Amino acid sequence: MVTIAGNAPRRRTPRLLRAALALCLLFPAPLCGFAAEAGARLAVVATIAQIAEPLRRIAGDRAEVSSLMGEGVDPHLYRPTRSDIARLARADAVFWNGLDLEVQLEEALGRLAADRPVVALAAALPRDRLIPAGGGGFDPHVWMDPALWRAALDRAVGVLARLDPGGAPRFRANAEAYFRRLAAVEAYAARVLASVPERARLLVAAHDAFGYFGRRFGLETRGVQGISTESEAGLRRIEGLVAELVARAAPAVFVETSAPDRHVRALIEGAAARGHEVRLGGRLFSDAMGRAGTYEGTYIGAIDHNATTVARALGGDAPARGHLGRLGHGG
């Protein structure tokens, strides 16, 4: 079954199509295929590119998959526009992360769930696979662990197959091919990050977005800000991290493409004031991926970039162009 939330005004779609989507919520198959059989491609909207980009490859020409958020957009702070709400209202299915990542969108998504699948992919994962956060919640940055994210994406593939049974064989074949590529880059990341010396296995970034990445690849992680970029970085937190960087002779810290870099630069300055040089190790993809149309704008490319950047900055052995030599080569 899909994960849905809330009630919503009904969208302006034909009554028969609305009925088919409502039946889809109750009966996994075969009734779910009515929307696709009745006309054009499925309209699928995802909140973040980490969902939309893989699903676009998996769905192929059976669905039009779009993302509300693109390069450099912080989902913790994102507020939907009128055009976003209109696009969501026209969708046959909506996929979001959940776990309080898209907190500004939750009310709108709840209303939309009355007559279509609205699926919180990360929130649907088993709780024992999630990292606890303060206040009884969980770290939402699940895509940082490729194996865990595969499980989340596979749930979306199942929803697409129920909505469009005619496309189900293609969805499954495309998903299997995509997951093989994802497993290959995951194996590459594990290999290059394993080469980082034990004393240097500390990843410090702008906010706590890398917990799953660290757990999967055996790194300790720290963030100047908390799980959400809405949290403030206090002076005590910065001073504590500076002390740790100096005590452990950490070689590098990292900024993020979707978060301000001022706090990370404060760490570098603080360590220098204590006589220890900490380099800026590079810019990592945390809450957003790279520019659309580039390799770094794909989920696999973002994982490749992060693993390669971290390994090289912390003293590991990784090729400058990453897995298969594609980093920095655009699309």
GROMACS .gro file of C-alpha atoms in nm:
model
  331
    1MET     CA    1   0.000   0.000   0.000
    2VAL     CA    2   0.108   0.359  -0.051
    3THR     CA    3   0.185   0.602   0.226
    4ILE     CA    4  -0.060   0.891   0.217
    5ALA     CA    5  -0.141   1.183   0.441
    6GLY     CA    6  -0.438   1.409   0.494
    7ASN     CA    7  -0.736   1.512   0.288
    8ALA     CA    8  -0.756   1.754  -0.002
    9PRO     CA    9  -0.991   1.932  -0.239
   10ARG     CA   10  -1.047   1.718  -0.547
   11ARG     CA   11  -0.847   1.819  -0.851
   12ARG     CA   12  -0.995   1.910  -1.186
   13THR     CA   13  -0.973   1.576  -1.360
   14PRO     CA   14  -1.239   1.364  -1.528
   15ARG     CA   15  -1.467   1.190  -1.277
   16LEU     CA   16  -1.379   0.844  -1.413
   17LEU     CA   17  -1.007   0.914  -1.377
   18ARG     CA   18  -1.053   1.035  -1.020
   19ALA     CA   19  -1.242   0.718  -0.943
   20ALA     CA   20  -0.961   0.507  -1.090
   21LEU     CA   21  -0.702   0.679  -0.875
   22ALA     CA   22  -0.917   0.637  -0.566
   23LEU     CA   23  -0.954   0.265  -0.642
   24CYS     CA   24  -0.576   0.246  -0.677
   25LEU     CA   25  -0.541   0.339  -0.312
   26LEU     CA   26  -0.766   0.050  -0.215
   27PHE     CA   27  -0.673  -0.223  -0.462
   28PRO     CA   28  -0.307  -0.271  -0.559
   29ALA     CA   29  -0.386  -0.430  -0.898
   30PRO     CA   30  -0.521  -0.454  -1.159
   31LEU     CA   31  -0.756  -0.156  -1.118
   32CYS     CA   32  -0.466   0.081  -1.058
   33GLY     CA   33  -0.378   0.078  -1.424
   34PHE     CA   34  -0.690   0.259  -1.537
   35ALA     CA   35  -0.534   0.608  -1.539
   36ALA     CA   36  -0.252   0.502  -1.767
   37GLU     CA   37  -0.477   0.293  -1.994
   38ALA     CA   38  -0.724   0.579  -2.028
   39GLY     CA   39  -0.489   0.817  -2.205
   40ALA     CA   40  -0.147   0.973  -2.192
   41ARG     CA   41   0.164   0.918  -1.985
   42LEU     CA   42   0.146   0.930  -1.609
   43ALA     CA   43   0.218   1.270  -1.458
   44VAL     CA   44   0.453   1.219  -1.162
   45VAL     CA   45   0.585   1.492  -0.934
   46ALA     CA   46   0.862   1.447  -0.678
   47THR     CA   47   0.965   1.703  -0.422
   48ILE     CA   48   1.341   1.650  -0.453
   49ALA     CA   49   1.568   1.562  -0.744
   50GLN     CA   50   1.710   1.262  -0.557
   51ILE     CA   51   1.370   1.103  -0.617
   52ALA     CA   52   1.279   1.254  -0.954
   53GLU     CA   53   1.600   1.191  -1.146
   54PRO     CA   54   1.620   0.814  -1.081
   55LEU     CA   55   1.246   0.772  -1.140
   56ARG     CA   56   1.273   0.961  -1.468
   57ARG     CA   57   1.524   0.703  -1.589
   58ILE     CA   58   1.320   0.413  -1.457
   59ALA     CA   59   0.985   0.534  -1.595
   60GLY     CA   60   1.121   0.618  -1.939
   61ASP     CA   61   0.854   0.738  -2.180
   62ARG     CA   62   0.569   0.589  -1.973
   63ALA     CA   63   0.565   0.887  -1.734
   64GLU     CA   64   0.649   1.255  -1.720
   65VAL     CA   65   0.852   1.292  -1.399
   66SER     CA   66   0.936   1.637  -1.262
   67SER     CA   67   1.092   1.773  -0.944
   68LEU     CA   68   0.980   2.075  -0.745
   69MET     CA   69   1.333   2.149  -0.621
   70GLY     CA   70   1.648   2.174  -0.826
   71GLU     CA   71   2.014   2.262  -0.798
   72GLY     CA   72   2.115   2.439  -0.477
   73VAL     CA   73   1.765   2.440  -0.326
   74ASP     CA   74   1.741   2.368   0.047
   75PRO     CA   75   1.433   2.149   0.110
   76HIS     CA   76   1.433   2.236   0.481
   77LEU     CA   77   1.350   2.598   0.392
   78TYR     CA   78   1.159   2.549   0.067
   79ARG     CA   79   0.813   2.704   0.042
   80PRO     CA   80   0.581   2.599  -0.243
   81THR     CA   81   0.471   2.853  -0.501
   82ARG     CA   82   0.130   2.868  -0.666
   83SER     CA   83   0.274   2.698  -0.973
   84ASP     CA   84   0.410   2.419  -0.750
   85ILE     CA   85   0.067   2.360  -0.600
   86ALA     CA   86  -0.089   2.360  -0.946
   87ARG     CA   87   0.165   2.106  -1.070
   88LEU     CA   88   0.104   1.884  -0.769
   89ALA     CA   89  -0.271   1.907  -0.825
   90ARG     CA   90  -0.231   1.782  -1.183
   91ALA     CA   91  -0.016   1.484  -1.083
   92ASP     CA   92  -0.129   1.122  -1.095
   93ALA     CA   93   0.120   1.043  -0.818
   94VAL     CA   94   0.339   1.246  -0.583
   95PHE     CA   95   0.657   1.117  -0.420
   96TRP     CA   96   0.824   1.294  -0.132
   97ASN     CA   97   1.091   1.211   0.124
   98GLY     CA   98   0.910   1.277   0.452
   99LEU     CA   99   1.069   1.264   0.798
  100ASP     CA  100   1.022   1.643   0.825
  101LEU     CA  101   1.251   1.721   0.531
  102GLU     CA  102   0.987   1.912   0.332
  103VAL     CA  103   0.824   2.058   0.640
  104GLN     CA  104   0.681   2.359   0.454
  105LEU     CA  105   0.506   2.128   0.207
  106GLU     CA  106   0.348   1.882   0.447
  107GLU     CA  107   0.010   2.057   0.475
  108ALA     CA  108  -0.030   2.086   0.099
  109LEU     CA  109   0.074   1.723   0.045
  110GLY     CA  110  -0.175   1.610   0.308
  111ARG     CA  111  -0.459   1.784   0.129
  112LEU     CA  112  -0.359   1.634  -0.206
  113ALA     CA  113  -0.370   1.278  -0.073
  114ALA     CA  114  -0.750   1.254  -0.097
  115ASP     CA  115  -0.755   1.135  -0.457
  116ARG     CA  116  -0.408   1.018  -0.560
  117PRO     CA  117  -0.108   0.831  -0.419
  118VAL     CA  118   0.108   1.065  -0.211
  119VAL     CA  119   0.401   0.854  -0.100
  120ALA     CA  120   0.661   0.946   0.163
  121LEU     CA  121   0.945   0.719   0.051
  122ALA     CA  122   1.192   0.765   0.337
  123ALA     CA  123   0.924   0.773   0.605
  124ALA     CA  124   0.796   0.434   0.484
  125LEU     CA  125   1.129   0.260   0.552
  126PRO     CA  126   1.162   0.035   0.859
  127ARG     CA  127   1.239   0.242   1.167
  128ASP     CA  128   1.534   0.021   1.261
  129ARG     CA  129   1.710   0.130   0.941
  130LEU     CA  130   1.672   0.502   1.017
  131ILE     CA  131   1.901   0.720   1.227
  132PRO     CA  132   1.724   0.872   1.529
  133ALA     CA  133   1.722   1.250   1.563
  134GLY     CA  134   1.624   1.483   1.844
  135GLY     CA  135   1.265   1.505   1.962
  136GLY     CA  136   1.177   1.148   1.870
  137GLY     CA  137   1.219   1.203   1.496
  138PHE     CA  138   1.459   1.060   1.241
  139ASP     CA  139   1.734   1.194   1.017
  140PRO     CA  140   1.566   1.254   0.678
  141HIS     CA  141   1.883   1.240   0.461
  142VAL     CA  142   1.830   0.876   0.369
  143TRP     CA  143   1.960   0.915   0.011
  144MET     CA  144   2.313   0.942   0.153
  145ASP     CA  145   2.310   0.561   0.185
  146PRO     CA  146   2.271   0.421  -0.168
  147ALA     CA  147   2.148   0.080  -0.051
  148LEU     CA  148   1.883   0.235   0.170
  149TRP     CA  149   1.778   0.474  -0.104
  150ARG     CA  150   1.739   0.182  -0.342
  151ALA     CA  151   1.478   0.040  -0.105
  152ALA     CA  152   1.296   0.376  -0.104
  153LEU     CA  153   1.303   0.404  -0.483
  154ASP     CA  154   1.188   0.046  -0.523
  155ARG     CA  155   0.872   0.137  -0.335
  156ALA     CA  156   0.807   0.412  -0.588
  157VAL     CA  157   0.859   0.167  -0.875
  158GLY     CA  158   0.591  -0.053  -0.722
  159VAL     CA  159   0.346   0.237  -0.711
  160LEU     CA  160   0.415   0.322  -1.077
  161ALA     CA  161   0.360  -0.042  -1.173
  162ARG     CA  162   0.023  -0.047  -0.996
  163LEU     CA  163  -0.085   0.276  -1.166
  164ASP     CA  164   0.028   0.152  -1.507
  165PRO     CA  165   0.031  -0.230  -1.529
  166GLY     CA  166   0.104  -0.209  -1.900
  167GLY     CA  167   0.430  -0.037  -1.821
  168ALA     CA  168   0.520  -0.257  -1.525
  169PRO     CA  169   0.760  -0.489  -1.714
  170ARG     CA  170   0.950  -0.189  -1.847
  171PHE     CA  171   0.959  -0.021  -1.506
  172ARG     CA  172   1.103  -0.336  -1.350
  173ALA     CA  173   1.361  -0.388  -1.624
  174ASN     CA  174   1.473  -0.026  -1.612
  175ALA     CA  175   1.486  -0.037  -1.233
  176GLU     CA  176   1.704  -0.349  -1.234
  177ALA     CA  177   1.945  -0.186  -1.480
  178TYR     CA  178   1.953   0.135  -1.276
  179PHE     CA  179   2.008  -0.046  -0.948
  180ARG     CA  180   2.303  -0.234  -1.101
  181ARG     CA  181   2.464   0.101  -1.187
  182LEU     CA  182   2.387   0.230  -0.839
  183ALA     CA  183   2.546  -0.079  -0.681
  184ALA     CA  184   2.859  -0.022  -0.890
  185VAL     CA  185   2.905   0.337  -0.773
  186GLU     CA  186   2.830   0.229  -0.415
  187ALA     CA  187   3.107  -0.032  -0.439
  188TYR     CA  188   3.341   0.234  -0.579
  189ALA     CA  189   3.255   0.469  -0.291
  190ALA     CA  190   3.317   0.194  -0.035
  191ARG     CA  191   3.655   0.118  -0.191
  192VAL     CA  192   3.790   0.471  -0.210
  193LEU     CA  193   3.658   0.573   0.132
  194ALA     CA  194   3.812   0.262   0.288
  195SER     CA  195   4.149   0.400   0.176
  196VAL     CA  196   4.116   0.706   0.405
  197PRO     CA  197   4.361   0.670   0.697
  198GLU     CA  198   4.200   0.580   1.029
  199ARG     CA  199   4.310   0.902   1.201
  200ALA     CA  200   4.147   1.112   0.926
  201ARG     CA  201   3.806   0.944   0.911
  202LEU     CA  202   3.611   1.250   1.024
  203LEU     CA  203   3.371   1.429   0.788
  204VAL     CA  204   3.278   1.778   0.909
  205ALA     CA  205   3.028   1.978   0.701
  206ALA     CA  206   2.784   2.267   0.729
  207HIS     CA  207   2.496   2.062   0.876
  208ASP     CA  208   2.421   1.707   0.986
  209ALA     CA  209   2.330   1.573   0.643
  210PHE     CA  210   2.591   1.297   0.619
  211GLY     CA  211   2.493   1.058   0.898
  212TYR     CA  212   2.376   0.783   0.662
  213PHE     CA  213   2.679   0.838   0.440
  214GLY     CA  214   2.909   0.802   0.740
  215ARG     CA  215   2.729   0.496   0.872
  216ARG     CA  216   2.743   0.322   0.534
  217PHE     CA  217   3.108   0.401   0.461
  218GLY     CA  218   3.261   0.397   0.807
  219LEU     CA  219   3.318   0.767   0.871
  220GLU     CA  220   3.244   0.978   1.175
  221THR     CA  221   3.037   1.280   1.080
  222ARG     CA  222   2.977   1.621   1.234
  223GLY     CA  223   2.771   1.918   1.129
  224VAL     CA  224   2.799   2.278   1.243
  225GLN     CA  225   2.421   2.302   1.225
  226GLY     CA  226   2.184   2.022   1.318
  227ILE     CA  227   1.974   1.788   1.105
  228SER     CA  228   1.789   2.088   0.959
  229THR     CA  229   1.950   2.401   0.819
  230GLU     CA  230   1.679   2.592   1.010
  231SER     CA  231   1.872   2.524   1.332
  232GLU     CA  232   2.121   2.785   1.444
  233ALA     CA  233   2.490   2.715   1.496
  234GLY     CA  234   2.588   2.847   1.838
  235LEU     CA  235   2.929   2.974   1.936
  236ARG     CA  236   2.972   2.682   2.175
  237ARG     CA  237   2.910   2.433   1.893
  238ILE     CA  238   3.166   2.603   1.670
  239GLU     CA  239   3.424   2.617   1.948
  240GLY     CA  240   3.370   2.251   2.027
  241LEU     CA  241   3.421   2.149   1.667
  242VAL     CA  242   3.734   2.363   1.639
  243ALA     CA  243   3.875   2.191   1.946
  244GLU     CA  244   3.803   1.849   1.797
  245LEU     CA  245   3.957   1.940   1.462
  246VAL     CA  246   4.274   2.056   1.635
  247ALA     CA  247   4.294   1.760   1.874
  248ARG     CA  248   4.251   1.509   1.592
  249ALA     CA  249   4.469   1.699   1.344
  250ALA     CA  250   4.183   1.680   1.095
  251PRO     CA  251   4.305   1.765   0.744
  252ALA     CA  252   3.988   1.912   0.592
  253VAL     CA  253   3.629   2.030   0.634
  254PHE     CA  254   3.359   2.059   0.370
  255VAL     CA  255   3.102   2.312   0.252
  256GLU     CA  256   2.773   2.221   0.088
  257THR     CA  257   2.611   2.338  -0.234
  258SER     CA  258   2.276   2.409  -0.065
  259ALA     CA  259   2.392   2.564   0.264
  260PRO     CA  260   2.586   2.882   0.353
  261ASP     CA  261   2.959   2.830   0.402
  262ARG     CA  262   3.022   3.092   0.670
  263HIS     CA  263   3.014   2.847   0.962
  264VAL     CA  264   3.255   2.608   0.794
  265ARG     CA  265   3.494   2.893   0.721
  266ALA     CA  266   3.468   2.991   1.087
  267LEU     CA  267   3.601   2.643   1.172
  268ILE     CA  268   3.899   2.693   0.944
  269GLU     CA  269   3.973   3.033   1.098
  270GLY     CA  270   3.931   2.900   1.452
  271ALA     CA  271   4.168   2.609   1.391
  272ALA     CA  272   4.424   2.845   1.236
  273ALA     CA  273   4.407   3.066   1.546
  274ARG     CA  274   4.510   2.757   1.745
  275GLY     CA  275   4.798   2.677   1.514
  276HIS     CA  276   4.638   2.401   1.307
  277GLU     CA  277   4.575   2.431   0.934
  278VAL     CA  278   4.248   2.282   0.815
  279ARG     CA  279   4.188   2.293   0.441
  280LEU     CA  280   3.858   2.340   0.263
  281GLY     CA  281   3.819   1.989   0.127
  282GLY     CA  282   3.559   2.073  -0.134
  283ARG     CA  283   3.191   2.136  -0.191
  284LEU     CA  284   2.958   1.842  -0.129
  285PHE     CA  285   2.607   1.769  -0.248
  286SER     CA  286   2.387   1.733   0.059
  287ASP     CA  287   2.023   1.842   0.028
  288ALA     CA  288   2.048   1.909  -0.346
  289MET     CA  289   2.233   1.761  -0.642
  290GLY     CA  290   2.423   1.933  -0.922
  291ARG     CA  291   2.299   2.121  -1.225
  292ALA     CA  292   2.045   1.936  -1.437
  293GLY     CA  293   2.201   1.791  -1.750
  294THR     CA  294   2.538   1.724  -1.587
  295TYR     CA  295   2.669   1.400  -1.441
  296GLU     CA  296   2.676   1.563  -1.097
  297GLY     CA  297   2.309   1.647  -1.152
  298THR     CA  298   2.225   1.276  -1.134
  299TYR     CA  299   2.186   1.084  -0.811
  300ILE     CA  300   2.465   0.842  -0.906
  301GLY     CA  301   2.687   1.132  -1.007
  302ALA     CA  302   2.626   1.313  -0.677
  303ILE     CA  303   2.726   1.003  -0.477
  304ASP     CA  304   3.033   0.961  -0.697
  305HIS     CA  305   3.129   1.326  -0.647
  306ASN     CA  306   3.086   1.315  -0.270
  307ALA     CA  307   3.281   0.991  -0.226
  308THR     CA  308   3.562   1.107  -0.452
  309THR     CA  309   3.585   1.452  -0.295
  310VAL     CA  310   3.585   1.323   0.063
  311ALA     CA  311   3.834   1.044  -0.004
  312ARG     CA  312   4.085   1.272  -0.176
  313ALA     CA  313   4.054   1.553   0.081
  314LEU     CA  314   4.100   1.317   0.378
  315GLY     CA  315   4.409   1.146   0.239
  316GLY     CA  316   4.253   0.849   0.062
  317ASP     CA  317   4.318   0.718  -0.285
  318ALA     CA  318   4.058   0.814  -0.544
  319PRO     CA  319   4.085   0.920  -0.909
  320ALA     CA  320   4.021   1.289  -0.971
  321ARG     CA  321   3.749   1.208  -1.226
  322GLY     CA  322   3.579   0.957  -0.999
  323HIS     CA  323   3.398   0.640  -1.095
  324LEU     CA  324   3.431   0.572  -1.470
  325GLY     CA  325   3.607   0.910  -1.515
  326ARG     CA  326   3.290   1.115  -1.558
  327LEU     CA  327   3.320   1.382  -1.288
  328GLY     CA  328   3.358   1.731  -1.429
  329HIS     CA  329   3.263   1.624  -1.781
  330GLY     CA  330   2.910   1.761  -1.779
  331GLY     CA  331   2.640   1.523  -1.899
   0.00000   0.00000   0.00000
